[in-house]
mmCIF file with all atom_site columns, N, CA, C and O in Angstrom:
data_model
loop_
_atom_site.group_PDB
_atom_site.id
_atom_site.type_symbol
_atom_site.label_atom_id
_atom_site.label_alt_id
_atom_site.label_comp_id
_atom_site.label_asym_id
_atom_site.label_entity_id
_atom_site.label_seq_id
_atom_site.pdbx_PDB_ins_code
_atom_site.Cartn_x
_atom_site.Cartn_y
_atom_site.Cartn_z
_atom_site.occupancy
_atom_site.B_iso_or_equiv
_atom_site.pdbx_formal_charge
_atom_site.auth_seq_id
_atom_site.auth_comp_id
_atom_site.auth_asym_id
_atom_site.auth_atom_id
_atom_site.pdbx_PDB_model_num
ATOM 1   N N  . MET A 1 1  ? -11.361 81.380 -44.419 1.00 54.00 ? 932 MET A N  1
ATOM 2   C CA . MET A 1 1  ? -12.769 81.569 -44.630 1.00 54.00 ? 932 MET A CA 1
ATOM 3   C C  . MET A 1 1  ? -13.384 80.250 -45.086 1.00 54.00 ? 932 MET A C  1
ATOM 4   O O  . MET A 1 1  ? -12.926 79.655 -46.044 1.00 54.00 ? 932 MET A O  1
ATOM 5   N N  . ARG A 1 2  ? -14.374 79.802 -44.361 1.00 62.00 ? 933 ARG A N  1
ATOM 6   C CA . ARG A 1 2  ? -15.049 78.550 -44.712 1.00 62.00 ? 933 ARG A CA 1
ATOM 7   C C  . ARG A 1 2  ? -16.261 78.847 -45.569 1.00 62.00 ? 933 ARG A C  1
ATOM 8   O O  . ARG A 1 2  ? -17.062 79.706 -45.253 1.00 62.00 ? 933 ARG A O  1
ATOM 9   N N  . VAL A 1 3  ? -16.330 78.121 -46.628 1.00 62.00 ? 934 VAL A N  1
ATOM 10  C CA . VAL A 1 3  ? -17.477 78.245 -47.514 1.00 62.00 ? 934 VAL A CA 1
ATOM 11  C C  . VAL A 1 3  ? -18.384 77.054 -47.246 1.00 62.00 ? 934 VAL A C  1
ATOM 12  O O  . VAL A 1 3  ? -17.917 75.930 -47.108 1.00 62.00 ? 934 VAL A O  1
ATOM 13  N N  . GLU A 1 4  ? -19.648 77.301 -47.141 1.00 65.00 ? 935 GLU A N  1
ATOM 14  C CA . GLU A 1 4  ? -20.585 76.219 -46.866 1.00 65.00 ? 935 GLU A CA 1
ATOM 15  C C  . GLU A 1 4  ? -20.575 75.235 -48.037 1.00 65.00 ? 935 GLU A C  1
ATOM 16  O O  . GLU A 1 4  ? -20.631 75.620 -49.194 1.00 65.00 ? 935 GLU A O  1
ATOM 17  N N  . GLY A 1 5  ? -20.448 73.959 -47.713 1.00 66.00 ? 936 GLY A N  1
ATOM 18  C CA . GLY A 1 5  ? -20.386 72.943 -48.755 1.00 66.00 ? 936 GLY A CA 1
ATOM 19  C C  . GLY A 1 5  ? -18.963 72.589 -49.148 1.00 66.00 ? 936 GLY A C  1
ATOM 20  O O  . GLY A 1 5  ? -18.743 71.730 -49.972 1.00 66.00 ? 936 GLY A O  1
ATOM 21  N N  . ASP A 1 6  ? -17.963 73.272 -48.561 1.00 70.00 ? 937 ASP A N  1
ATOM 22  C CA . ASP A 1 6  ? -16.561 72.975 -48.849 1.00 70.00 ? 937 ASP A CA 1
ATOM 23  C C  . ASP A 1 6  ? -16.135 71.774 -48.011 1.00 70.00 ? 937 ASP A C  1
ATOM 24  O O  . ASP A 1 6  ? -16.040 71.855 -46.789 1.00 70.00 ? 937 ASP A O  1
ATOM 25  N N  . THR A 1 7  ? -15.894 70.661 -48.658 1.00 82.00 ? 938 THR A N  1
ATOM 26  C CA . THR A 1 7  ? -15.585 69.418 -47.932 1.00 82.00 ? 938 THR A CA 1
ATOM 27  C C  . THR A 1 7  ? -14.160 68.954 -48.170 1.00 82.00 ? 938 THR A C  1
ATOM 28  O O  . THR A 1 7  ? -13.845 67.807 -47.898 1.00 82.00 ? 938 THR A O  1
ATOM 29  N N  . THR A 1 8  ? -13.286 69.825 -48.652 1.00 86.00 ? 939 THR A N  1
ATOM 30  C CA . THR A 1 8  ? -11.924 69.386 -48.959 1.00 86.00 ? 939 THR A CA 1
ATOM 31  C C  . THR A 1 8  ? -11.161 69.003 -47.696 1.00 86.00 ? 939 THR A C  1
ATOM 32  O O  . THR A 1 8  ? -10.404 68.026 -47.709 1.00 86.00 ? 939 THR A O  1
ATOM 33  N N  . GLN A 1 9  ? -11.338 69.742 -46.615 1.00 87.00 ? 940 GLN A N  1
ATOM 34  C CA . GLN A 1 9  ? -10.638 69.394 -45.379 1.00 87.00 ? 940 GLN A CA 1
ATOM 35  C C  . GLN A 1 9  ? -11.140 68.072 -44.816 1.00 87.00 ? 940 GLN A C  1
ATOM 36  O O  . GLN A 1 9  ? -10.360 67.255 -44.337 1.00 87.00 ? 940 GLN A O  1
ATOM 37  N N  . MET A 1 10 ? -12.443 67.852 -44.871 1.00 89.00 ? 941 MET A N  1
ATOM 38  C CA . MET A 1 10 ? -13.006 66.609 -44.364 1.00 89.00 ? 941 MET A CA 1
ATOM 39  C C  . MET A 1 10 ? -12.530 65.426 -45.206 1.00 89.00 ? 941 MET A C  1
ATOM 40  O O  . MET A 1 10 ? -12.187 64.373 -44.675 1.00 89.00 ? 941 MET A O  1
ATOM 41  N N  . LEU A 1 11 ? -12.482 65.609 -46.525 1.00 91.00 ? 942 LEU A N  1
ATOM 42  C CA . LEU A 1 11 ? -12.008 64.538 -47.393 1.00 91.00 ? 942 LEU A CA 1
ATOM 43  C C  . LEU A 1 11 ? -10.527 64.253 -47.168 1.00 91.00 ? 942 LEU A C  1
ATOM 44  O O  . LEU A 1 11 ? -10.102 63.090 -47.174 1.00 91.00 ? 942 LEU A O  1
ATOM 45  N N  . ALA A 1 12 ? -9.743  65.293 -46.962 1.00 92.00 ? 943 ALA A N  1
ATOM 46  C CA . ALA A 1 12 ? -8.322  65.102 -46.701 1.00 92.00 ? 943 ALA A CA 1
ATOM 47  C C  . ALA A 1 12 ? -8.113  64.367 -45.389 1.00 92.00 ? 943 ALA A C  1
ATOM 48  O O  . ALA A 1 12 ? -7.246  63.477 -45.286 1.00 92.00 ? 943 ALA A O  1
ATOM 49  N N  . ARG A 1 13 ? -8.897  64.686 -44.386 1.00 93.00 ? 944 ARG A N  1
ATOM 50  C CA . ARG A 1 13 ? -8.790  64.014 -43.097 1.00 93.00 ? 944 ARG A CA 1
ATOM 51  C C  . ARG A 1 13 ? -9.176  62.545 -43.229 1.00 93.00 ? 944 ARG A C  1
ATOM 52  O O  . ARG A 1 13 ? -8.493  61.660 -42.711 1.00 93.00 ? 944 ARG A O  1
ATOM 53  N N  . ARG A 1 14 ? -10.248 62.260 -43.933 1.00 94.00 ? 945 ARG A N  1
ATOM 54  C CA . ARG A 1 14 ? -10.672 60.868 -44.131 1.00 94.00 ? 945 ARG A CA 1
ATOM 55  C C  . ARG A 1 14 ? -9.650  60.100 -44.946 1.00 94.00 ? 945 ARG A C  1
ATOM 56  O O  . ARG A 1 14 ? -9.358  58.934 -44.646 1.00 94.00 ? 945 ARG A O  1
ATOM 57  N N  . PHE A 1 15 ? -9.096  60.730 -45.964 1.00 96.00 ? 946 PHE A N  1
ATOM 58  C CA . PHE A 1 15 ? -8.081  60.085 -46.784 1.00 96.00 ? 946 PHE A CA 1
ATOM 59  C C  . PHE A 1 15 ? -6.848  59.742 -45.951 1.00 96.00 ? 946 PHE A C  1
ATOM 60  O O  . PHE A 1 15 ? -6.271  58.658 -46.082 1.00 96.00 ? 946 PHE A O  1
ATOM 61  N N  . THR A 1 16 ? -6.443  60.646 -45.071 1.00 96.00 ? 947 THR A N  1
ATOM 62  C CA . THR A 1 16 ? -5.297  60.399 -44.195 1.00 96.00 ? 947 THR A CA 1
ATOM 63  C C  . THR A 1 16 ? -5.568  59.229 -43.260 1.00 96.00 ? 947 THR A C  1
ATOM 64  O O  . THR A 1 16 ? -4.713  58.357 -43.074 1.00 96.00 ? 947 THR A O  1
ATOM 65  N N  . ILE A 1 17 ? -6.751  59.188 -42.678 1.00 97.00 ? 948 ILE A N  1
ATOM 66  C CA . ILE A 1 17 ? -7.095  58.097 -41.764 1.00 97.00 ? 948 ILE A CA 1
ATOM 67  C C  . ILE A 1 17 ? -7.111  56.768 -42.500 1.00 97.00 ? 948 ILE A C  1
ATOM 68  O O  . ILE A 1 17 ? -6.588  55.761 -42.006 1.00 97.00 ? 948 ILE A O  1
ATOM 69  N N  . VAL A 1 18 ? -7.685  56.745 -43.690 1.00 97.00 ? 949 VAL A N  1
ATOM 70  C CA . VAL A 1 18 ? -7.733  55.513 -44.478 1.00 97.00 ? 949 VAL A CA 1
ATOM 71  C C  . VAL A 1 18 ? -6.325  55.061 -44.850 1.00 97.00 ? 949 VAL A C  1
ATOM 72  O O  . VAL A 1 18 ? -6.001  53.870 -44.760 1.00 97.00 ? 949 VAL A O  1
ATOM 73  N N  . CYS A 1 19 ? -5.471  55.985 -45.238 1.00 98.00 ? 950 CYS A N  1
ATOM 74  C CA . CYS A 1 19 ? -4.089  55.627 -45.587 1.00 98.00 ? 950 CYS A CA 1
ATOM 75  C C  . CYS A 1 19 ? -3.334  55.073 -44.384 1.00 98.00 ? 950 CYS A C  1
ATOM 76  O O  . CYS A 1 19 ? -2.585  54.099 -44.505 1.00 98.00 ? 950 CYS A O  1
ATOM 77  N N  . LEU A 1 20 ? -3.509  55.676 -43.218 1.00 98.00 ? 951 LEU A N  1
ATOM 78  C CA . LEU A 1 20 ? -2.836  55.186 -42.022 1.00 98.00 ? 951 LEU A CA 1
ATOM 79  C C  . LEU A 1 20 ? -3.331  53.788 -41.637 1.00 98.00 ? 951 LEU A C  1
ATOM 80  O O  . LEU A 1 20 ? -2.540  52.919 -41.262 1.00 98.00 ? 951 LEU A O  1
ATOM 81  N N  . LEU A 1 21 ? -4.630  53.579 -41.730 1.00 98.00 ? 952 LEU A N  1
ATOM 82  C CA . LEU A 1 21 ? -5.177  52.250 -41.410 1.00 98.00 ? 952 LEU A CA 1
ATOM 83  C C  . LEU A 1 21 ? -4.690  51.199 -42.397 1.00 98.00 ? 952 LEU A C  1
ATOM 84  O O  . LEU A 1 21 ? -4.350  50.075 -41.997 1.00 98.00 ? 952 LEU A O  1
ATOM 85  N N  . LEU A 1 22 ? -4.637  51.540 -43.669 1.00 98.00 ? 953 LEU A N  1
ATOM 86  C CA . LEU A 1 22 ? -4.154  50.587 -44.664 1.00 98.00 ? 953 LEU A CA 1
ATOM 87  C C  . LEU A 1 22 ? -2.674  50.271 -44.477 1.00 98.00 ? 953 LEU A C  1
ATOM 88  O O  . LEU A 1 22 ? -2.251  49.128 -44.642 1.00 98.00 ? 953 LEU A O  1
ATOM 89  N N  . SER A 1 23 ? -1.885  51.274 -44.138 1.00 98.00 ? 954 SER A N  1
ATOM 90  C CA . SER A 1 23 ? -0.461  51.009 -43.913 1.00 98.00 ? 954 SER A CA 1
ATOM 91  C C  . SER A 1 23 ? -0.255  50.158 -42.666 1.00 98.00 ? 954 SER A C  1
ATOM 92  O O  . SER A 1 23 ? 0.606   49.271 -42.649 1.00 98.00 ? 954 SER A O  1
ATOM 93  N N  . LEU A 1 24 ? -1.052  50.382 -41.629 1.00 97.00 ? 955 LEU A N  1
ATOM 94  C CA . LEU A 1 24 ? -0.968  49.542 -40.434 1.00 97.00 ? 955 LEU A CA 1
ATOM 95  C C  . LEU A 1 24 ? -1.361  48.103 -40.758 1.00 97.00 ? 955 LEU A C  1
ATOM 96  O O  . LEU A 1 24 ? -0.697  47.158 -40.335 1.00 97.00 ? 955 LEU A O  1
ATOM 97  N N  . PHE A 1 25 ? -2.424  47.927 -41.524 1.00 97.00 ? 956 PHE A N  1
ATOM 98  C CA . PHE A 1 25 ? -2.828  46.592 -41.942 1.00 97.00 ? 956 PHE A CA 1
ATOM 99  C C  . PHE A 1 25 ? -1.739  45.941 -42.783 1.00 97.00 ? 956 PHE A C  1
ATOM 100 O O  . PHE A 1 25 ? -1.454  44.752 -42.637 1.00 97.00 ? 956 PHE A O  1
ATOM 101 N N  . GLY A 1 26 ? -1.111  46.688 -43.664 1.00 97.00 ? 957 GLY A N  1
ATOM 102 C CA . GLY A 1 26 ? -0.038  46.149 -44.498 1.00 97.00 ? 957 GLY A CA 1
ATOM 103 C C  . GLY A 1 26 ? 1.153   45.696 -43.679 1.00 97.00 ? 957 GLY A C  1
ATOM 104 O O  . GLY A 1 26 ? 1.752   44.649 -43.956 1.00 97.00 ? 957 GLY A O  1
ATOM 105 N N  . ILE A 1 27 ? 1.516   46.460 -42.667 1.00 96.00 ? 958 ILE A N  1
ATOM 106 C CA . ILE A 1 27 ? 2.636   46.080 -41.807 1.00 96.00 ? 958 ILE A CA 1
ATOM 107 C C  . ILE A 1 27 ? 2.298   44.803 -41.036 1.00 96.00 ? 958 ILE A C  1
ATOM 108 O O  . ILE A 1 27 ? 3.120   43.878 -40.953 1.00 96.00 ? 958 ILE A O  1
ATOM 109 N N  . LEU A 1 28 ? 1.100   44.743 -40.480 1.00 96.00 ? 959 LEU A N  1
ATOM 110 C CA . LEU A 1 28 ? 0.699   43.537 -39.742 1.00 96.00 ? 959 LEU A CA 1
ATOM 111 C C  . LEU A 1 28 ? 0.627   42.325 -40.659 1.00 96.00 ? 959 LEU A C  1
ATOM 112 O O  . LEU A 1 28 ? 1.023   41.217 -40.270 1.00 96.00 ? 959 LEU A O  1
ATOM 113 N N  . PHE A 1 29 ? 0.146   42.499 -41.869 1.00 95.00 ? 960 PHE A N  1
ATOM 114 C CA . PHE A 1 29 ? 0.083   41.395 -42.819 1.00 95.00 ? 960 PHE A CA 1
ATOM 115 C C  . PHE A 1 29 ? 1.485   40.935 -43.208 1.00 95.00 ? 960 PHE A C  1
ATOM 116 O O  . PHE A 1 29 ? 1.744   39.734 -43.336 1.00 95.00 ? 960 PHE A O  1
ATOM 117 N N  . ALA A 1 30 ? 2.409   41.866 -43.385 1.00 94.00 ? 961 ALA A N  1
ATOM 118 C CA . ALA A 1 30 ? 3.787   41.504 -43.727 1.00 94.00 ? 961 ALA A CA 1
ATOM 119 C C  . ALA A 1 30 ? 4.445   40.733 -42.588 1.00 94.00 ? 961 ALA A C  1
ATOM 120 O O  . ALA A 1 30 ? 5.186   39.771 -42.824 1.00 94.00 ? 961 ALA A O  1
ATOM 121 N N  . ILE A 1 31 ? 4.186   41.136 -41.353 1.00 92.00 ? 962 ILE A N  1
ATOM 122 C CA . ILE A 1 31 ? 4.728   40.401 -40.206 1.00 92.00 ? 962 ILE A CA 1
ATOM 123 C C  . ILE A 1 31 ? 4.151   38.993 -40.155 1.00 92.00 ? 962 ILE A C  1
ATOM 124 O O  . ILE A 1 31 ? 4.875   38.017 -39.919 1.00 92.00 ? 962 ILE A O  1
ATOM 125 N N  . LEU A 1 32 ? 2.853   38.875 -40.402 1.00 92.00 ? 963 LEU A N  1
ATOM 126 C CA . LEU A 1 32 ? 2.204   37.574 -40.397 1.00 92.00 ? 963 LEU A CA 1
ATOM 127 C C  . LEU A 1 32 ? 2.777   36.665 -41.479 1.00 92.00 ? 963 LEU A C  1
ATOM 128 O O  . LEU A 1 32 ? 3.078   35.494 -41.231 1.00 92.00 ? 963 LEU A O  1
ATOM 129 N N  . VAL A 1 33 ? 2.985   37.195 -42.672 1.00 91.00 ? 964 VAL A N  1
ATOM 130 C CA . VAL A 1 33 ? 3.540   36.397 -43.764 1.00 91.00 ? 964 VAL A CA 1
ATOM 131 C C  . VAL A 1 33 ? 4.985   36.001 -43.464 1.00 91.00 ? 964 VAL A C  1
ATOM 132 O O  . VAL A 1 33 ? 5.399   34.865 -43.723 1.00 91.00 ? 964 VAL A O  1
ATOM 133 N N  . ALA A 1 34 ? 5.757   36.910 -42.889 1.00 89.00 ? 965 ALA A N  1
ATOM 134 C CA . ALA A 1 34 ? 7.146   36.601 -42.567 1.00 89.00 ? 965 ALA A CA 1
ATOM 135 C C  . ALA A 1 34 ? 7.238   35.523 -41.491 1.00 89.00 ? 965 ALA A C  1
ATOM 136 O O  . ALA A 1 34 ? 8.089   34.630 -41.563 1.00 89.00 ? 965 ALA A O  1
ATOM 137 N N  . GLU A 1 35 ? 6.377   35.584 -40.501 1.00 85.00 ? 966 GLU A N  1
ATOM 138 C CA . GLU A 1 35 ? 6.389   34.572 -39.441 1.00 85.00 ? 966 GLU A CA 1
ATOM 139 C C  . GLU A 1 35 ? 5.925   33.221 -39.968 1.00 85.00 ? 966 GLU A C  1
ATOM 140 O O  . GLU A 1 35 ? 6.422   32.188 -39.549 1.00 85.00 ? 966 GLU A O  1
ATOM 141 N N  . ALA A 1 36 ? 4.967   33.211 -40.870 1.00 81.00 ? 967 ALA A N  1
ATOM 142 C CA . ALA A 1 36 ? 4.459   31.957 -41.421 1.00 81.00 ? 967 ALA A CA 1
ATOM 143 C C  . ALA A 1 36 ? 5.499   31.302 -42.324 1.00 81.00 ? 967 ALA A C  1
ATOM 144 O O  . ALA A 1 36 ? 5.521   30.077 -42.452 1.00 81.00 ? 967 ALA A O  1
ATOM 145 N N  . GLY A 1 37 ? 6.370   32.094 -42.917 1.00 77.00 ? 968 GLY A N  1
ATOM 146 C CA . GLY A 1 37 ? 7.371   31.550 -43.823 1.00 77.00 ? 968 GLY A CA 1
ATOM 147 C C  . GLY A 1 37 ? 8.583   30.976 -43.115 1.00 77.00 ? 968 GLY A C  1
ATOM 148 O O  . GLY A 1 37 ? 9.370   30.249 -43.720 1.00 77.00 ? 968 GLY A O  1
ATOM 149 N N  . ARG A 1 38 ? 8.754   31.294 -41.849 1.00 74.00 ? 969 ARG A N  1
ATOM 150 C CA . ARG A 1 38 ? 9.905   30.775 -41.103 1.00 74.00 ? 969 ARG A CA 1
ATOM 151 C C  . ARG A 1 38 ? 9.654   29.337 -40.690 1.00 74.00 ? 969 ARG A C  1
ATOM 152 O O  . ARG A 1 38 ? 8.558   28.999 -40.248 1.00 74.00 ? 969 ARG A O  1
ATOM 153 N N  . PRO A 1 39 ? 10.652  28.483 -40.812 1.00 72.00 ? 970 PRO A N  1
ATOM 154 C CA . PRO A 1 39 ? 10.457  27.100 -40.374 1.00 72.00 ? 970 PRO A CA 1
ATOM 155 C C  . PRO A 1 39 ? 10.400  27.025 -38.851 1.00 72.00 ? 970 PRO A C  1
ATOM 156 O O  . PRO A 1 39 ? 11.092  27.770 -38.150 1.00 72.00 ? 970 PRO A O  1
ATOM 157 N N  . ALA A 1 40 ? 9.568   26.125 -38.363 1.00 66.00 ? 971 ALA A N  1
ATOM 158 C CA . ALA A 1 40 ? 9.471   25.931 -36.922 1.00 66.00 ? 971 ALA A CA 1
ATOM 159 C C  . ALA A 1 40 ? 10.761  25.271 -36.431 1.00 66.00 ? 971 ALA A C  1
ATOM 160 O O  . ALA A 1 40 ? 11.235  24.306 -37.020 1.00 66.00 ? 971 ALA A O  1
ATOM 161 N N  . ARG A 1 41 ? 11.296  25.787 -35.354 1.00 65.00 ? 972 ARG A N  1
ATOM 162 C CA . ARG A 1 41 ? 12.554  25.268 -34.823 1.00 65.00 ? 972 ARG A CA 1
ATOM 163 C C  . ARG A 1 41 ? 12.303  24.787 -33.407 1.00 65.00 ? 972 ARG A C  1
ATOM 164 O O  . ARG A 1 41 ? 11.885  25.559 -32.546 1.00 65.00 ? 972 ARG A O  1
ATOM 165 N N  . SER A 1 42 ? 12.544  23.538 -33.182 1.00 60.00 ? 973 SER A N  1
ATOM 166 C CA . SER A 1 42 ? 12.282  22.999 -31.850 1.00 60.00 ? 973 SER A CA 1
ATOM 167 C C  . SER A 1 42 ? 13.438  23.319 -30.914 1.00 60.00 ? 973 SER A C  1
ATOM 168 O O  . SER A 1 42 ? 14.554  23.612 -31.335 1.00 60.00 ? 973 SER A O  1
ATOM 169 N N  . TRP A 1 43 ? 13.186  23.243 -29.625 1.00 58.00 ? 974 TRP A N  1
ATOM 170 C CA . TRP A 1 43 ? 14.214  23.518 -28.630 1.00 58.00 ? 974 TRP A CA 1
ATOM 171 C C  . TRP A 1 43 ? 15.291  22.451 -28.648 1.00 58.00 ? 974 TRP A C  1
ATOM 172 O O  . TRP A 1 43 ? 16.430  22.696 -28.281 1.00 58.00 ? 974 TRP A O  1
ATOM 173 N N  . ASP A 1 44 ? 14.958  21.243 -29.079 1.00 58.00 ? 975 ASP A N  1
ATOM 174 C CA . ASP A 1 44 ? 15.962  20.180 -29.154 1.00 58.00 ? 975 ASP A CA 1
ATOM 175 C C  . ASP A 1 44 ? 17.022  20.514 -30.202 1.00 58.00 ? 975 ASP A C  1
ATOM 176 O O  . ASP A 1 44 ? 18.210  20.269 -29.985 1.00 58.00 ? 975 ASP A O  1
ATOM 177 N N  . GLN A 1 45 ? 16.609  21.075 -31.314 1.00 58.00 ? 976 GLN A N  1
ATOM 178 C CA . GLN A 1 45 ? 17.579  21.459 -32.335 1.00 58.00 ? 976 GLN A CA 1
ATOM 179 C C  . GLN A 1 45 ? 18.440  22.626 -31.867 1.00 58.00 ? 976 GLN A C  1
ATOM 180 O O  . GLN A 1 45 ? 19.619  22.692 -32.167 1.00 58.00 ? 976 GLN A O  1
ATOM 181 N N  . ALA A 1 46 ? 17.860  23.549 -31.151 1.00 59.00 ? 977 ALA A N  1
ATOM 182 C CA . ALA A 1 46 ? 18.609  24.727 -30.706 1.00 59.00 ? 977 ALA A CA 1
ATOM 183 C C  . ALA A 1 46 ? 19.655  24.357 -29.670 1.00 59.00 ? 977 ALA A C  1
ATOM 184 O O  . ALA A 1 46 ? 20.718  24.976 -29.597 1.00 59.00 ? 977 ALA A O  1
ATOM 185 N N  . ASN A 1 47 ? 19.411  23.352 -28.853 1.00 58.00 ? 978 ASN A N  1
ATOM 186 C CA . ASN A 1 47 ? 20.343  22.955 -27.799 1.00 58.00 ? 978 ASN A CA 1
ATOM 187 C C  . ASN A 1 47 ? 21.119  21.692 -28.150 1.00 58.00 ? 978 ASN A C  1
ATOM 188 O O  . ASN A 1 47 ? 21.680  21.057 -27.270 1.00 58.00 ? 978 ASN A O  1
ATOM 189 N N  . SER A 1 48 ? 21.180  21.328 -29.410 1.00 59.00 ? 979 SER A N  1
ATOM 190 C CA . SER A 1 48 ? 21.769  20.048 -29.784 1.00 59.00 ? 979 SER A CA 1
ATOM 191 C C  . SER A 1 48 ? 23.292  20.021 -29.644 1.00 59.00 ? 979 SER A C  1
ATOM 192 O O  . SER A 1 48 ? 23.869  18.951 -29.501 1.00 59.00 ? 979 SER A O  1
ATOM 193 N N  . CYS A 1 49 ? 23.970  21.149 -29.666 1.00 60.00 ? 980 CYS A N  1
ATOM 194 C CA . CYS A 1 49 ? 25.431  21.114 -29.657 1.00 60.00 ? 980 CYS A CA 1
ATOM 195 C C  . CYS A 1 49 ? 26.029  21.413 -28.285 1.00 60.00 ? 980 CYS A C  1
ATOM 196 O O  . CYS A 1 49 ? 27.221  21.634 -28.184 1.00 60.00 ? 980 CYS A O  1
ATOM 197 N N  . ARG A 1 50 ? 25.290  21.410 -27.252 1.00 59.00 ? 981 ARG A N  1
ATOM 198 C CA . ARG A 1 50 ? 25.666  21.732 -25.877 1.00 59.00 ? 981 ARG A CA 1
ATOM 199 C C  . ARG A 1 50 ? 27.159  21.925 -25.637 1.00 59.00 ? 981 ARG A C  1
ATOM 200 O O  . ARG A 1 50 ? 27.652  23.030 -25.606 1.00 59.00 ? 981 ARG A O  1
ATOM 201 N N  . PHE A 1 51 ? 27.935  20.860 -25.464 1.00 60.00 ? 982 PHE A N  1
ATOM 202 C CA . PHE A 1 51 ? 29.352  21.015 -25.135 1.00 60.00 ? 982 PHE A CA 1
ATOM 203 C C  . PHE A 1 51 ? 30.256  20.791 -26.338 1.00 60.00 ? 982 PHE A C  1
ATOM 204 O O  . PHE A 1 51 ? 31.423  21.120 -26.304 1.00 60.00 ? 982 PHE A O  1
ATOM 205 N N  . GLY A 1 52 ? 29.732  20.246 -27.412 1.00 57.00 ? 983 GLY A N  1
ATOM 206 C CA . GLY A 1 52 ? 30.544  20.001 -28.601 1.00 57.00 ? 983 GLY A CA 1
ATOM 207 C C  . GLY A 1 52 ? 30.895  21.270 -29.342 1.00 57.00 ? 983 GLY A C  1
ATOM 208 O O  . GLY A 1 52 ? 31.918  21.336 -30.010 1.00 57.00 ? 983 GLY A O  1
ATOM 209 N N  . CYS A 1 53 ? 30.089  22.274 -29.228 1.00 61.00 ? 984 CYS A N  1
ATOM 210 C CA . CYS A 1 53 ? 30.320  23.512 -29.978 1.00 61.00 ? 984 CYS A CA 1
ATOM 211 C C  . CYS A 1 53 ? 31.168  24.522 -29.210 1.00 61.00 ? 984 CYS A C  1
ATOM 212 O O  . CYS A 1 53 ? 31.527  25.555 -29.762 1.00 61.00 ? 984 CYS A O  1
ATOM 213 N N  . VAL A 1 54 ? 31.494  24.245 -27.977 1.00 59.00 ? 985 VAL A N  1
ATOM 214 C CA . VAL A 1 54 ? 32.229  25.221 -27.167 1.00 59.00 ? 985 VAL A CA 1
ATOM 215 C C  . VAL A 1 54 ? 33.602  25.485 -27.758 1.00 59.00 ? 985 VAL A C  1
ATOM 216 O O  . VAL A 1 54 ? 34.071  26.621 -27.801 1.00 59.00 ? 985 VAL A O  1
ATOM 217 N N  . ASN A 1 55 ? 34.274  24.472 -28.275 1.00 60.00 ? 986 ASN A N  1
ATOM 218 C CA . ASN A 1 55 ? 35.622  24.641 -28.816 1.00 60.00 ? 986 ASN A CA 1
ATOM 219 C C  . ASN A 1 55 ? 35.637  25.339 -30.166 1.00 60.00 ? 986 ASN A C  1
ATOM 220 O O  . ASN A 1 55 ? 36.673  25.795 -30.608 1.00 60.00 ? 986 ASN A O  1
ATOM 221 N N  . HIS A 1 56 ? 34.498  25.454 -30.823 1.00 61.00 ? 987 HIS A N  1
ATOM 222 C CA . HIS A 1 56 ? 34.453  26.103 -32.129 1.00 61.00 ? 987 HIS A CA 1
ATOM 223 C C  . HIS A 1 56 ? 34.654  27.603 -32.019 1.00 61.00 ? 987 HIS A C  1
ATOM 224 O O  . HIS A 1 56 ? 35.075  28.237 -32.976 1.00 61.00 ? 987 HIS A O  1
ATOM 225 N N  . PHE A 1 57 ? 34.378  28.191 -30.878 1.00 61.00 ? 988 PHE A N  1
ATOM 226 C CA . PHE A 1 57 ? 34.451  29.636 -30.730 1.00 61.00 ? 988 PHE A CA 1
ATOM 227 C C  . PHE A 1 57 ? 35.787  30.114 -30.191 1.00 61.00 ? 988 PHE A C  1
ATOM 228 O O  . PHE A 1 57 ? 36.042  31.303 -30.124 1.00 61.00 ? 988 PHE A O  1
ATOM 229 N N  . ARG A 1 58 ? 36.635  29.210 -29.808 1.00 56.00 ? 989 ARG A N  1
ATOM 230 C CA . ARG A 1 58 ? 37.951  29.615 -29.279 1.00 56.00 ? 989 ARG A CA 1
ATOM 231 C C  . ARG A 1 58 ? 38.935  29.794 -30.422 1.00 56.00 ? 989 ARG A C  1
ATOM 232 O O  . ARG A 1 58 ? 38.948  29.025 -31.373 1.00 56.00 ? 989 ARG A O  1
ATOM 233 N N  . PRO A 1 59 ? 39.798  30.801 -30.351 1.00 54.00 ? 990 PRO A N  1
ATOM 234 C CA . PRO A 1 59 ? 40.774  31.035 -31.435 1.00 54.00 ? 990 PRO A CA 1
ATOM 235 C C  . PRO A 1 59 ? 41.912  30.049 -31.411 1.00 54.00 ? 990 PRO A C  1
ATOM 236 O O  . PRO A 1 59 ? 42.217  29.389 -30.509 1.00 54.00 ? 990 PRO A O  1
#
């Protein structure tokens, strides 16, 4: 039974939407901070051990 002037469902719906938007913003902000904190790694550093490192993986 709906009573005129009863806004609890509307408030609960708005609260849920606000919470979901804030959590999405928090996740995106955390990803942004994590990416900004990582040092930039150039391709030259990643490929620097070409054939010298091959023997390190053999038992």
